[in-house]
Amino acid sequence: MTDTVWMLVLGLVGLVALLELRRRVPVAFWWLVGYPFVAVRVLATYRATMDACGLTVPASAMRRATARMIGREAAPVAPRRSFPVPTGSGLVMRLRMATGQAPEDFIASADRLRHAWAAHAVHIRPTKPGWLELRLIGWDVLADVRPARQRRHSGGLLSLPLALRDDGRWHVRDFRAVPHELILGATQSGKSVYLRNLLCGLARQPVVLVGIDCKWGVELAPFAPRLSALADTPDRANELLDVLLEEMEARFRLIGLSSAIGPDTVLTSDVWGLPEKARPVPVVVVVDEVAELFLAASRDDEKRRDAMVTKLIRIAQLGRAAGIYLEVCGQRFGSELGKGATMLRAQLTGRICHRVNDESSANMALADISPEAALAATAIPAERPGVAIVGDSSGGWSRARSPHLTLDEAAAVCRATSALVPELPRLDSFRPAFAVEPADVASPAAAVPTARPVTE
């Protein structure tokens, strides 16, 4: 009897330990318990599940003839699969589609596969003609997002892992692939946290950071030690855009002169083809609260607004080749901002839409990419701040969430990297003034983004 009691106690303690492990370290729980059970379930029920979901095809004539010879009926043929390979958030299988099948058939059945295998989600995407990748997610990976391991996700200059997607992979912001981006989100939606992660990632790289914040700089002022320029009023923003256009024109002249050096010179149409020593430093322009930039109360304000929109469109159209990139942020973005707003939106091919207050903003951000993406943005619950819809010009989209980063931690990173501010003489008159901390005050420069849920 005593041995039985001890066995029950040990079993109960083990169960409590597993539940606590699942709550605190879901990745470890998945590798120890989740993956073996789910992999066995998938392997054991694969053929029956595919048949029930209508993802099988009739057997070939050879199979049917062989089955008749032995007095059996030829079973439908399921797609060939690879062995389920574990990942940090689930498992991955490669599927070889049968003749007559299309990726849309599998994508439409993803929800049925999720229920059949008791998974949190199933994502399917084509990899090459005839092949699919089936990614099964074991739990809600967006519930607690931790910072990405920089060594694993380091993509070099201007490439930053900023948000974890619901398929377990990271959304990497690559400026050279997607030069300009639009970020929308209502108050307390997590837009500011995404922007902090972006600025902190860029602050550690040799990049010129330019801020335009017409709310008197309250949003971008904490990052002033790392900014090369900051405009906090519409008038100053208009002047700063003029200087950026001058810088862009100078870079194009440099690109043109490089092609006339000699017959053996490698021709290039952008700054990335120049020799490394002659290559200008990349410039990232962050425009926060774009609606404040475009507000107009008089005719003079309207003229200035139209001029600024025109300048932003020019930078968006030509800036990629000159190494000048735009990040436009706001609570809303619509045609009521004035002439050229829709044209500017078309140049911002990267889209991040957090929870918004109106459907028109979601449509402005995502409807030209995918109507389903715009509908998903309007369905983001208020109790899940930080969740956003990530889209691109290819029509693909996914849900994602940034790791939590407080304003104090982000400001500390910018103070610690203030020595990395590149020299760009044209922007010297716009360099923000900031207070220098006393030497005896401990600086939280080594602050690491915490892994708490997003609340801002």
Short mmCIF file of C-alpha atoms in Angstrom, two decimals:
data_model
loop_
_atom_site.label_atom_id
_atom_site.label_comp_id
_atom_site.label_asym_id
_atom_site.label_seq_id
_atom_site.Cartn_x
_atom_site.Cartn_y
_atom_site.Cartn_z
CA MET A 1 0.00 0.00 0.00
CA THR A 2 2.86 2.37 0.86
CA ASP A 3 4.51 1.76 -2.52
CA THR A 4 1.22 2.57 -4.29
CA VAL A 5 0.87 5.84 -2.38
CA TRP A 6 4.44 6.82 -3.24
CA MET A 7 3.83 6.01 -6.89
CA LEU A 8 0.74 8.22 -6.90
CA VAL A 9 2.61 11.05 -5.17
CA LEU A 10 5.50 10.84 -7.59
CA GLY A 11 3.11 10.74 -10.55
CA LEU A 12 1.26 13.80 -9.23
CA VAL A 13 4.53 15.68 -8.65
CA GLY A 14 5.66 14.79 -12.18
CA LEU A 15 2.36 15.99 -13.64
CA VAL A 16 2.58 19.32 -11.76
CA ALA A 17 6.18 19.73 -12.92
CA LEU A 18 5.19 19.14 -16.54
CA LEU A 19 2.31 21.64 -16.28
CA GLU A 20 4.64 24.23 -14.77
CA LEU A 21 7.22 23.53 -17.48
CA ARG A 22 4.53 24.01 -20.11
CA ARG A 23 3.57 27.37 -18.60
CA ARG A 24 7.07 28.74 -18.05
CA VAL A 25 9.14 27.15 -20.83
CA PRO A 26 6.76 25.97 -23.57
CA VAL A 27 9.64 25.25 -25.96
CA ALA A 28 11.21 22.72 -23.56
CA PHE A 29 7.82 21.15 -22.92
CA TRP A 30 7.26 20.80 -26.65
CA TRP A 31 10.59 19.05 -27.23
CA LEU A 32 10.13 16.68 -24.27
CA VAL A 33 6.42 15.87 -24.48
CA GLY A 34 4.56 17.67 -27.24
CA TYR A 35 6.60 16.73 -30.29
CA PRO A 36 6.78 12.93 -29.63
CA PHE A 37 3.00 12.69 -29.09
CA VAL A 38 2.06 14.89 -32.06
CA ALA A 39 4.58 13.22 -34.39
CA VAL A 40 3.21 9.77 -33.54
CA ARG A 41 -0.35 11.03 -34.07
CA VAL A 42 0.53 12.56 -37.45
CA LEU A 43 2.34 9.43 -38.64
CA ALA A 44 -0.39 7.10 -37.47
CA THR A 45 -3.32 9.03 -38.94
CA TYR A 46 -1.69 10.70 -41.95
CA ARG A 47 -3.31 8.66 -44.72
CA ALA A 48 -6.76 8.61 -43.10
CA THR A 49 -6.63 12.34 -42.37
CA MET A 50 -5.63 13.23 -45.91
CA ASP A 51 -8.43 11.05 -47.26
CA ALA A 52 -11.02 12.62 -44.92
CA CYS A 53 -9.89 16.12 -45.95
CA GLY A 54 -10.19 15.28 -49.65
CA LEU A 55 -6.44 15.54 -50.25
CA THR A 56 -5.97 12.11 -51.85
CA VAL A 57 -6.17 11.04 -55.48
CA PRO A 58 -7.38 7.73 -57.02
CA ALA A 59 -4.78 5.01 -57.30
CA SER A 60 -2.95 4.58 -60.57
CA ALA A 61 -3.99 1.94 -63.11
CA MET A 62 -1.07 -0.25 -62.07
CA ARG A 63 -2.11 -0.09 -58.40
CA ARG A 64 -5.73 -0.87 -59.26
CA ALA A 65 -4.70 -3.87 -61.41
CA THR A 66 -2.44 -5.21 -58.66
CA ALA A 67 -5.20 -4.79 -56.07
CA ARG A 68 -7.69 -6.70 -58.25
CA MET A 69 -5.22 -9.57 -58.61
CA ILE A 70 -5.10 -10.07 -54.85
CA GLY A 71 -8.81 -9.47 -54.37
CA ARG A 72 -8.60 -6.06 -52.74
CA GLU A 73 -9.74 -2.54 -53.52
CA ALA A 74 -7.04 0.00 -54.28
CA ALA A 75 -6.96 2.70 -51.60
CA PRO A 76 -6.70 6.38 -52.56
CA VAL A 77 -3.15 7.71 -52.66
CA ALA A 78 -2.11 10.41 -50.18
CA PRO A 79 0.65 12.93 -51.03
CA ARG A 80 4.14 11.69 -50.31
CA ARG A 81 5.60 13.22 -47.18
CA SER A 82 8.90 13.57 -45.39
CA PHE A 83 9.50 12.63 -41.76
CA PRO A 84 8.12 15.26 -39.32
CA VAL A 85 11.10 17.39 -38.31
CA PRO A 86 10.79 19.24 -34.97
CA THR A 87 11.19 23.00 -34.72
CA GLY A 88 11.18 25.40 -31.79
CA SER A 89 7.43 25.85 -32.06
CA GLY A 90 6.12 22.72 -33.81
CA LEU A 91 7.13 20.46 -36.66
CA VAL A 92 7.67 20.68 -40.41
CA MET A 93 6.93 18.19 -43.19
CA ARG A 94 7.55 18.40 -46.92
CA LEU A 95 4.68 17.18 -49.09
CA ARG A 96 4.90 16.04 -52.72
CA MET A 97 1.60 16.83 -54.39
CA ALA A 98 0.02 14.21 -56.63
CA THR A 99 -0.96 14.87 -60.23
CA GLY A 100 -3.96 17.19 -60.42
CA GLN A 101 -3.50 18.71 -56.97
CA ALA A 102 -2.85 22.42 -56.34
CA PRO A 103 -1.51 24.31 -53.29
CA GLU A 104 -4.90 25.98 -52.87
CA ASP A 105 -6.46 22.58 -52.07
CA PHE A 106 -4.13 22.13 -49.08
CA ILE A 107 -4.36 25.75 -47.91
CA ALA A 108 -8.16 25.50 -47.85
CA SER A 109 -7.91 22.36 -45.71
CA ALA A 110 -5.39 23.76 -43.21
CA ASP A 111 -8.04 24.33 -40.53
CA ARG A 112 -9.36 20.77 -40.89
CA LEU A 113 -5.83 19.40 -40.54
CA ARG A 114 -5.37 21.51 -37.41
CA HIS A 115 -8.41 19.98 -35.75
CA ALA A 116 -7.56 16.47 -36.89
CA TRP A 117 -4.09 16.62 -35.33
CA ALA A 118 -5.10 18.74 -32.29
CA ALA A 119 -2.59 21.47 -33.17
CA HIS A 120 -2.74 25.19 -32.48
CA ALA A 121 -2.31 26.04 -36.17
CA VAL A 122 -1.26 24.54 -39.48
CA HIS A 123 0.44 26.69 -42.12
CA ILE A 124 1.01 25.50 -45.67
CA ARG A 125 3.06 27.25 -48.32
CA PRO A 126 4.44 26.14 -51.70
CA THR A 127 8.22 25.92 -51.88
CA LYS A 128 8.77 24.82 -55.48
CA PRO A 129 6.61 23.31 -58.25
CA GLY A 130 4.99 20.16 -56.92
CA TRP A 131 6.22 20.60 -53.33
CA LEU A 132 4.65 22.10 -50.22
CA GLU A 133 5.85 22.87 -46.71
CA LEU A 134 3.42 21.93 -43.95
CA ARG A 135 4.29 23.68 -40.70
CA LEU A 136 2.38 22.56 -37.61
CA ILE A 137 2.39 24.92 -34.59
CA GLY A 138 2.09 23.31 -31.18
CA TRP A 139 0.93 26.30 -29.09
CA ASP A 140 0.17 30.02 -29.27
CA VAL A 141 3.65 31.38 -29.99
CA LEU A 142 2.38 34.99 -29.89
CA ALA A 143 1.28 34.77 -26.27
CA ASP A 144 4.80 35.40 -24.93
CA VAL A 145 7.31 36.70 -27.49
CA ARG A 146 10.98 36.70 -26.50
CA PRO A 147 13.71 38.65 -28.31
CA ALA A 148 15.27 36.90 -31.29
CA ARG A 149 18.74 35.43 -30.99
CA GLN A 150 20.79 37.88 -32.99
CA ARG A 151 23.38 35.28 -33.98
CA ARG A 152 20.77 33.04 -35.56
CA HIS A 153 18.82 35.82 -37.27
CA SER A 154 21.62 38.22 -38.16
CA GLY A 155 21.16 39.15 -41.79
CA GLY A 156 23.83 41.84 -41.94
CA LEU A 157 23.48 45.55 -42.43
CA LEU A 158 19.89 46.89 -42.52
CA SER A 159 18.37 43.49 -41.76
CA LEU A 160 16.58 43.11 -38.41
CA PRO A 161 14.31 40.42 -36.87
CA LEU A 162 11.53 42.56 -35.38
CA ALA A 163 8.46 40.40 -34.80
CA LEU A 164 7.64 36.72 -34.32
CA ARG A 165 5.07 35.45 -36.81
CA ASP A 166 2.31 33.03 -35.94
CA ASP A 167 4.01 30.29 -37.98
CA GLY A 168 7.02 30.35 -35.64
CA ARG A 169 9.34 32.23 -37.99
CA TRP A 170 10.61 35.77 -37.55
CA HIS A 171 9.54 38.73 -39.61
CA VAL A 172 12.85 40.20 -40.74
CA ARG A 173 12.84 43.85 -41.76
CA ASP A 174 15.29 43.96 -44.67
CA PHE A 175 15.57 47.52 -45.98
CA ARG A 176 17.44 46.47 -49.10
CA ALA A 177 14.63 44.09 -50.10
CA VAL A 178 11.71 46.29 -48.93
CA PRO A 179 13.06 49.85 -48.82
CA HIS A 180 10.01 51.70 -47.44
CA GLU A 181 7.36 50.70 -44.91
CA LEU A 182 4.05 51.95 -43.52
CA ILE A 183 3.27 51.24 -39.85
CA LEU A 184 -0.27 51.87 -38.59
CA GLY A 185 -1.80 51.36 -35.17
CA ALA A 186 -4.13 52.98 -32.68
CA THR A 187 -3.11 54.12 -29.22
CA GLN A 188 -2.05 51.19 -27.01
CA SER A 189 -1.92 48.87 -30.02
CA GLY A 190 1.84 48.10 -29.84
CA LYS A 191 2.95 50.34 -32.70
CA SER A 192 5.39 52.23 -30.47
CA VAL A 193 6.95 48.97 -29.26
CA TYR A 194 7.55 47.84 -32.84
CA LEU A 195 9.16 51.20 -33.59
CA ARG A 196 11.41 50.93 -30.50
CA ASN A 197 12.65 47.53 -31.60
CA LEU A 198 13.35 48.94 -35.05
CA LEU A 199 15.27 51.96 -33.75
CA CYS A 200 17.28 49.91 -31.24
CA GLY A 201 18.26 47.44 -33.94
CA LEU A 202 19.36 50.23 -36.28
CA ALA A 203 21.12 52.09 -33.47
CA ARG A 204 23.69 49.29 -33.24
CA GLN A 205 24.53 49.56 -36.94
CA PRO A 206 26.43 52.22 -38.95
CA VAL A 207 23.26 53.92 -40.15
CA VAL A 208 22.16 57.57 -40.19
CA LEU A 209 18.88 57.86 -38.26
CA VAL A 210 16.64 60.83 -39.06
CA GLY A 211 13.46 61.55 -37.10
CA ILE A 212 10.43 63.63 -38.06
CA ASP A 213 8.00 63.98 -35.16
CA CYS A 214 5.60 66.91 -35.40
CA LYS A 215 4.21 66.28 -31.91
CA TRP A 216 7.05 68.48 -30.62
CA GLY A 217 9.32 65.46 -30.59
CA VAL A 218 7.70 63.67 -27.66
CA GLU A 219 7.78 60.27 -29.40
CA LEU A 220 11.33 60.38 -30.81
CA ALA A 221 13.05 62.69 -28.30
CA PRO A 222 14.09 59.75 -26.02
CA PHE A 223 16.18 58.43 -28.94
CA ALA A 224 17.89 61.80 -29.58
CA PRO A 225 21.42 60.63 -28.59
CA ARG A 226 21.46 58.29 -31.58
CA LEU A 227 19.62 60.52 -34.07
CA SER A 228 21.55 62.51 -36.63
CA ALA A 229 18.61 64.86 -37.18
CA LEU A 230 15.26 65.53 -35.55
CA ALA A 231 12.46 67.82 -36.80
CA ASP A 232 9.72 68.49 -34.25
CA THR A 233 7.52 71.00 -36.15
CA PRO A 234 6.06 71.03 -39.67
CA ASP A 235 8.29 73.96 -40.66
CA ARG A 236 11.44 72.17 -39.49
CA ALA A 237 10.24 68.99 -41.18
CA ASN A 238 9.83 70.86 -44.46
CA GLU A 239 13.37 72.19 -44.18
CA LEU A 240 14.75 68.78 -43.25
CA LEU A 241 13.10 67.17 -46.28
CA ASP A 242 14.79 69.78 -48.49
CA VAL A 243 18.16 68.81 -47.03
CA LEU A 244 17.42 65.10 -47.56
CA LEU A 245 16.57 65.79 -51.21
CA GLU A 246 19.90 67.63 -51.57
CA GLU A 247 21.68 64.64 -50.05
CA MET A 248 19.86 62.30 -52.41
CA GLU A 249 20.79 64.40 -55.45
CA ALA A 250 24.44 64.45 -54.32
CA ARG A 251 24.44 60.67 -54.06
CA PHE A 252 23.03 60.29 -57.54
CA ARG A 253 25.78 62.55 -58.86
CA LEU A 254 28.31 60.30 -57.09
CA ILE A 255 26.76 57.22 -58.73
CA GLY A 256 26.88 58.90 -62.13
CA LEU A 257 30.50 60.00 -61.73
CA SER A 258 31.56 56.49 -60.73
CA SER A 259 30.51 55.15 -64.14
CA ALA A 260 32.75 57.64 -65.93
CA ILE A 261 36.00 56.77 -64.10
CA GLY A 262 37.24 54.30 -66.69
CA PRO A 263 36.34 51.49 -69.08
CA ASP A 264 37.12 48.81 -66.49
CA THR A 265 34.73 50.28 -63.92
CA VAL A 266 31.79 48.12 -62.88
CA LEU A 267 28.63 50.04 -63.73
CA THR A 268 26.03 50.50 -61.02
CA SER A 269 22.68 52.20 -60.61
CA ASP A 270 22.65 52.42 -56.82
CA VAL A 271 25.00 53.10 -53.92
CA TRP A 272 25.43 49.40 -53.13
CA GLY A 273 27.41 48.92 -56.33
CA LEU A 274 29.98 51.55 -55.36
CA PRO A 275 33.30 50.56 -53.77
CA GLU A 276 32.93 50.16 -50.03
CA LYS A 277 35.24 53.08 -49.25
CA ALA A 278 33.27 55.43 -51.50
CA ARG A 279 29.83 54.16 -50.47
CA PRO A 280 27.68 56.68 -48.55
CA VAL A 281 26.24 55.68 -45.20
CA PRO A 282 22.60 54.45 -45.41
CA VAL A 283 19.95 56.85 -44.13
CA VAL A 284 16.71 55.73 -42.46
CA VAL A 285 14.04 58.44 -42.11
CA VAL A 286 11.39 57.75 -39.46
CA VAL A 287 8.23 59.83 -39.87
CA ASP A 288 6.13 59.46 -36.71
CA GLU A 289 2.44 60.42 -36.62
CA VAL A 290 2.24 61.28 -40.30
CA ALA A 291 -1.24 62.77 -39.83
CA GLU A 292 0.25 65.55 -37.65
CA LEU A 293 2.67 66.31 -40.44
CA PHE A 294 -0.15 66.84 -42.92
CA LEU A 295 -2.64 68.80 -40.82
CA ALA A 296 -3.60 72.09 -42.45
CA ALA A 297 -5.59 74.97 -40.94
CA SER A 298 -4.89 77.66 -43.56
CA ARG A 299 -3.88 78.06 -47.18
CA ASP A 300 -0.24 78.41 -46.17
CA ASP A 301 -0.48 75.13 -44.27
CA GLU A 302 -2.01 73.46 -47.31
CA LYS A 303 0.83 74.67 -49.54
CA ARG A 304 3.42 73.40 -47.07
CA ARG A 305 1.59 70.09 -46.73
CA ASP A 306 1.42 69.57 -50.50
CA ALA A 307 5.11 70.43 -50.75
CA MET A 308 6.04 67.92 -48.03
CA VAL A 309 3.95 65.17 -49.61
CA THR A 310 5.68 65.80 -52.93
CA LYS A 311 9.10 65.61 -51.26
CA LEU A 312 8.25 62.39 -49.45
CA ILE A 313 7.03 60.85 -52.70
CA ARG A 314 10.29 61.82 -54.41
CA ILE A 315 12.31 60.22 -51.60
CA ALA A 316 10.12 57.11 -51.74
CA GLN A 317 10.46 56.80 -55.51
CA LEU A 318 14.19 57.51 -55.78
CA GLY A 319 15.60 57.00 -52.29
CA ARG A 320 16.25 53.25 -52.55
CA ALA A 321 18.99 53.71 -55.14
CA ALA A 322 20.55 56.45 -53.02
CA GLY A 323 20.44 54.40 -49.81
CA ILE A 324 17.70 56.53 -48.21
CA TYR A 325 14.77 54.60 -46.69
CA LEU A 326 11.41 55.65 -45.21
CA GLU A 327 9.50 54.38 -42.18
CA VAL A 328 6.14 56.15 -42.05
CA CYS A 329 4.12 55.65 -38.85
CA GLY A 330 0.71 56.87 -37.75
CA GLN A 331 -2.59 56.12 -36.06
CA ARG A 332 -4.40 56.44 -39.35
CA PHE A 333 -3.55 56.98 -42.99
CA GLY A 334 -6.20 57.99 -45.51
CA SER A 335 -6.90 60.08 -48.57
CA GLU A 336 -8.13 62.90 -46.35
CA LEU A 337 -4.47 63.67 -45.56
CA GLY A 338 -4.33 65.49 -48.87
CA LYS A 339 -3.19 65.18 -52.44
CA GLY A 340 -0.55 62.53 -52.98
CA ALA A 341 -1.33 60.44 -49.89
CA THR A 342 -2.46 57.49 -52.00
CA MET A 343 0.58 57.84 -54.26
CA LEU A 344 2.86 57.87 -51.22
CA ARG A 345 1.11 54.79 -49.85
CA ALA A 346 1.82 52.95 -53.10
CA GLN A 347 5.57 53.48 -52.62
CA LEU A 348 5.52 52.07 -49.06
CA THR A 349 5.54 48.41 -50.06
CA GLY A 350 6.14 47.07 -46.55
CA ARG A 351 3.00 47.16 -44.38
CA ILE A 352 2.55 46.67 -40.63
CA CYS A 353 -1.00 47.17 -39.37
CA HIS A 354 -1.73 46.89 -35.65
CA ARG A 355 -5.20 47.30 -34.18
CA VAL A 356 -6.78 50.39 -35.75
CA ASN A 357 -9.80 52.47 -34.77
CA ASP A 358 -11.49 52.43 -38.16
CA GLU A 359 -11.86 50.06 -41.08
CA SER A 360 -10.69 52.63 -43.63
CA SER A 361 -7.18 52.69 -42.12
CA ALA A 362 -6.94 48.90 -42.32
CA ASN A 363 -8.10 49.04 -45.94
CA MET A 364 -5.61 51.79 -46.72
CA ALA A 365 -2.80 49.68 -45.27
CA LEU A 366 -3.69 46.22 -46.53
CA ALA A 367 -6.59 46.16 -48.99
CA ASP A 368 -4.31 46.58 -51.99
CA ILE A 369 -2.29 43.58 -50.74
CA SER A 370 -5.10 41.26 -49.70
CA PRO A 371 -8.71 41.91 -48.62
CA GLU A 372 -8.36 39.00 -46.18
CA ALA A 373 -5.41 40.78 -44.54
CA ALA A 374 -7.46 43.95 -44.02
CA LEU A 375 -10.28 41.89 -42.51
CA ALA A 376 -7.79 40.17 -40.17
CA ALA A 377 -6.47 43.56 -39.03
CA THR A 378 -9.93 44.71 -37.98
CA ALA A 379 -10.34 41.51 -35.95
CA ILE A 380 -7.27 42.05 -33.71
CA PRO A 381 -8.59 42.05 -30.12
CA ALA A 382 -7.82 44.99 -27.85
CA GLU A 383 -6.58 42.63 -25.12
CA ARG A 384 -3.75 41.42 -27.38
CA PRO A 385 -1.66 44.60 -27.86
CA GLY A 386 1.35 44.18 -30.08
CA VAL A 387 -0.33 41.77 -32.50
CA ALA A 388 -0.12 43.09 -36.06
CA ILE A 389 -0.75 42.00 -39.62
CA VAL A 390 2.46 41.96 -41.65
CA GLY A 391 2.02 42.25 -45.40
CA ASP A 392 4.12 42.88 -48.47
CA SER A 393 3.58 43.69 -52.12
CA SER A 394 3.64 40.00 -53.09
CA GLY A 395 0.21 39.54 -51.52
CA GLY A 396 1.41 37.41 -48.62
CA TRP A 397 0.52 38.30 -45.04
CA SER A 398 0.72 36.85 -41.55
CA ARG A 399 0.09 37.74 -37.91
CA ALA A 400 3.11 38.79 -35.88
CA ARG A 401 4.04 40.27 -32.52
CA SER A 402 7.11 42.21 -31.37
CA PRO A 403 8.96 41.42 -28.13
CA HIS A 404 8.18 43.88 -25.38
CA LEU A 405 10.68 46.73 -25.05
CA THR A 406 10.10 49.58 -22.60
CA LEU A 407 10.84 53.18 -23.42
CA ASP A 408 13.58 53.33 -20.76
CA GLU A 409 15.34 50.28 -22.22
CA ALA A 410 15.15 51.66 -25.75
CA ALA A 411 16.46 55.07 -24.64
CA ALA A 412 19.32 53.35 -22.80
CA VAL A 413 20.35 51.53 -25.97
CA CYS A 414 20.37 54.82 -27.90
CA ARG A 415 22.52 56.47 -25.23
CA ALA A 416 24.95 53.57 -25.26
CA THR A 417 25.30 53.74 -29.05
CA SER A 418 25.53 57.54 -29.37
CA ALA A 419 29.18 57.24 -30.43
CA LEU A 420 28.07 55.38 -33.57
CA VAL A 421 26.35 58.44 -35.08
CA PRO A 422 27.85 58.76 -38.58
CA GLU A 423 29.09 62.08 -39.90
CA LEU A 424 26.78 63.76 -42.39
CA PRO A 425 27.57 67.50 -42.52
CA ARG A 426 24.30 68.44 -44.22
CA LEU A 427 22.36 67.33 -41.14
CA ASP A 428 24.49 69.08 -38.52
CA SER A 429 22.02 71.95 -38.09
CA PHE A 430 19.25 69.45 -37.32
CA ARG A 431 21.22 67.39 -34.77
CA PRO A 432 19.07 67.25 -31.60
CA ALA A 433 20.46 68.45 -28.30
CA PHE A 434 20.25 65.99 -25.44
CA ALA A 435 21.26 65.86 -21.80
CA VAL A 436 24.40 63.90 -20.95
CA GLU A 437 24.20 61.68 -17.87
CA PRO A 438 26.73 62.25 -15.08
CA ALA A 439 29.59 59.76 -15.07
CA ASP A 440 28.77 58.49 -11.58
CA VAL A 441 25.22 57.52 -12.52
CA ALA A 442 24.86 53.87 -13.45
CA SER A 443 23.60 53.62 -16.99
CA PRO A 444 21.37 50.73 -18.01
CA ALA A 445 23.14 50.57 -21.36
CA ALA A 446 23.24 46.82 -21.36
CA ALA A 447 19.50 46.55 -20.90
CA VAL A 448 18.00 43.59 -22.69
CA PRO A 449 14.41 43.65 -23.98
CA THR A 450 12.20 41.87 -21.49
CA ALA A 451 9.89 39.03 -22.41
CA ARG A 452 6.71 40.47 -20.98
CA PRO A 453 3.48 40.80 -22.99
CA VAL A 454 3.15 44.05 -24.89
CA THR A 455 1.15 46.69 -23.00
CA GLU A 456 1.88 49.82 -25.03
#
